[in-house]
Structure formats: structure tokens, C-alpha cells
């Protein structure tokens, strides 16, 4: 497996474990359609949450957060709307997009930054 894919898979595993500890129920992992892929679809307190996971080998989560470009943001929104449509979920019900940035540090430690409702920053 390619190293970038391994890092991404590790990050998604860490993100799912983190979300479960925070009280989220994981609904789907790696849900894909013609518009793109959703890393994690979760639910907490009646809110559907689409989670984009960005993992980097770095000492901080800044590079991972900075990788959410306007183009990536639009693709995530399009994919989220496709998910709602294909699963017969009313888009007027509460939902949001979160970003989880993970830094896999050289010393072996891990830093996780969770930005809720990320498109409001």
C-alpha cells in the first residue's frame, strides 16, 4: 500500500476512535459517489455530521487544516448534498461539515484538532 494511503487510513482510524470517545455514532466510512468521497459520516445529538479527515506527518495540525481549499470545500458540500439526496434525508434537517486534522509527529505522538462546523471559519 502506498505510504500516503497508509497515513490517510491511520488518520481515519484515529478520527473514528476520537469521535466515538466524544459520543458520535459512526454511520458510514469512506462513502463515495460521483461527486467525491466522505471520509466519515457520523451522528451526534440528532445532527448528521460529515467529517473530512486530513492527516500529515508534521509537528502541528496547521498544514492539514490549510489543505482545505475552496475547491475542496465545494466538492465536500456537493458530496454532502448527494449523500442527503441518495439517503432520502431532508437537507433542511440539522447537518454540518467538520474537519479533523491529525498531526503524526516525528516523536511518535499524535495531535488531533477537531473543527466543528468548519465552513463557518
C-alpha positions as semicolon CSV with decimal commas, in nm:
position;residue;x (nm);y (nm);z (nm)
1;X;0,000;0,000;0,000
2;X;0,126;0,348;-0,083
3;X;0,262;0,541;0,218
4;X;0,022;0,834;0,166
5;X;-0,274;0,592;0,169
6;X;-0,139;0,426;0,485
7;X;-0,110;0,764;0,657
8;X;-0,465;0,852;0,548
9;X;-0,605;0,520;0,672
10;X;-0,426;0,562;1,006
11;X;-0,568;0,912;1,039
12;X;-0,922;0,795;0,964
13;X;-0,889;0,514;1,223
14;X;-0,771;0,769;1,481
15;X;-1,053;1,007;1,386
16;X;-1,323;0,738;1,422
17;X;-1,188;0,638;1,764
18;X;-1,176;1,005;1,869
19;X;-1,534;1,067;1,750
20;X;-1,664;0,761;1,935
21;X;-1,498;0,886;2,255
22;X;-1,677;1,219;2,201
23;X;-2,016;1,046;2,176
24;X;-2,057;1,030;1,799
25;X;-2,211;0,727;1,628
26;X;-2,033;0,636;1,304
27;X;-2,290;0,592;1,026
28;X;-2,057;0,541;0,725
29;X;-1,685;0,541;0,647
30;X;-1,549;0,624;0,303
31;X;-1,890;0,681;0,145
32;X;-1,839;0,768;-0,220
33;X;-2,038;0,880;-0,520
34;X;-1,968;1,055;-0,849
35;X;-1,916;1,387;-0,667
36;X;-1,647;1,263;-0,430
37;X;-1,594;1,081;-0,103
38;X;-1,696;1,147;0,255
39;X;-1,433;1,015;0,497
40;X;-1,676;0,974;0,787
41;X;-2,049;1,027;0,826
42;X;-2,148;1,041;1,193
43;X;-2,440;1,142;1,411
44;X;-2,442;1,315;1,747
45;X;-2,734;1,469;1,934
46;X;-2,959;1,438;1,629
47;X;-2,717;1,618;1,397
48;X;-2,570;1,447;1,092
49;X;-2,200;1,531;1,066
50;X;-1,987;1,490;0,754
51;X;-1,624;1,465;0,865
52;X;-1,326;1,536;0,642
53;X;-1,008;1,388;0,786
54;X;-0,669;1,536;0,695
55;X;-0,357;1,364;0,825
56;X;0,000;1,486;0,792
57;X;0,339;1,374;0,923
58;X;0,411;1,702;1,098
59;X;0,459;1,860;1,440
60;X;0,128;2,051;1,416
61;X;-0,213;2,030;1,251
62;X;-0,176;2,362;1,062
63;X;-0,075;2,209;0,726
64;X;-0,361;1,961;0,744
65;X;-0,615;2,236;0,812
66;X;-0,467;2,458;0,540
67;X;-0,520;2,180;0,284
68;X;-0,895;2,250;0,279
69;X;-0,901;2,473;-0,028
70;X;-1,213;2,649;-0,162
71;X;-1,232;2,383;-0,436
72;X;-1,213;2,102;-0,177
73;X;-1,476;2,279;0,033
74;X;-1,716;2,296;-0,264
75;X;-1,657;1,930;-0,350
76;X;-1,732;1,833;0,011
77;X;-2,055;2,031;0,006
78;X;-2,161;1,876;-0,326
79;X;-2,088;1,528;-0,189
80;X;-2,277;1,601;0,132
81;X;-2,584;1,712;-0,063
82;X;-2,558;1,398;-0,280
83;X;-2,545;1,187;0,039
84;X;-2,857;1,359;0,174
85;X;-3,038;1,307;-0,156
86;X;-2,939;0,942;-0,200
87;X;-3,037;0,860;0,158
88;X;-3,371;1,049;0,147
89;X;-3,264;1,290;0,420
90;X;-3,427;1,632;0,425
91;X;-3,145;1,887;0,370
92;X;-3,331;2,130;0,598
93;X;-3,273;1,899;0,896
94;X;-2,962;1,980;1,103
95;X;-2,629;1,879;0,947
96;X;-2,280;2,019;0,926
97;X;-1,931;1,956;0,793
98;X;-1,646;1,911;1,042
99;X;-1,275;1,878;0,977
100;X;-1,046;1,663;1,185
101;X;-0,679;1,744;1,133
102;X;-0,425;1,495;1,262
103;X;-0,053;1,550;1,304
104;X;0,158;1,236;1,329
105;X;0,463;1,381;1,500
106;X;0,819;1,257;1,446
107;X;0,847;1,159;1,814
108;X;0,551;0,921;1,772
109;X;0,288;1,134;1,944
110;X;-0,036;1,237;1,777
111;X;-0,221;1,568;1,783
112;X;-0,588;1,587;1,685
113;X;-0,768;1,915;1,608
114;X;-1,145;1,895;1,559
115;X;-1,308;2,194;1,390
116;X;-1,686;2,169;1,422
117;X;-1,899;2,336;1,156
118;X;-1,576;2,401;0,970
119;X;-1,727;2,602;0,689
120;X;-1,809;2,883;0,929
121;X;-1,442;2,962;0,995
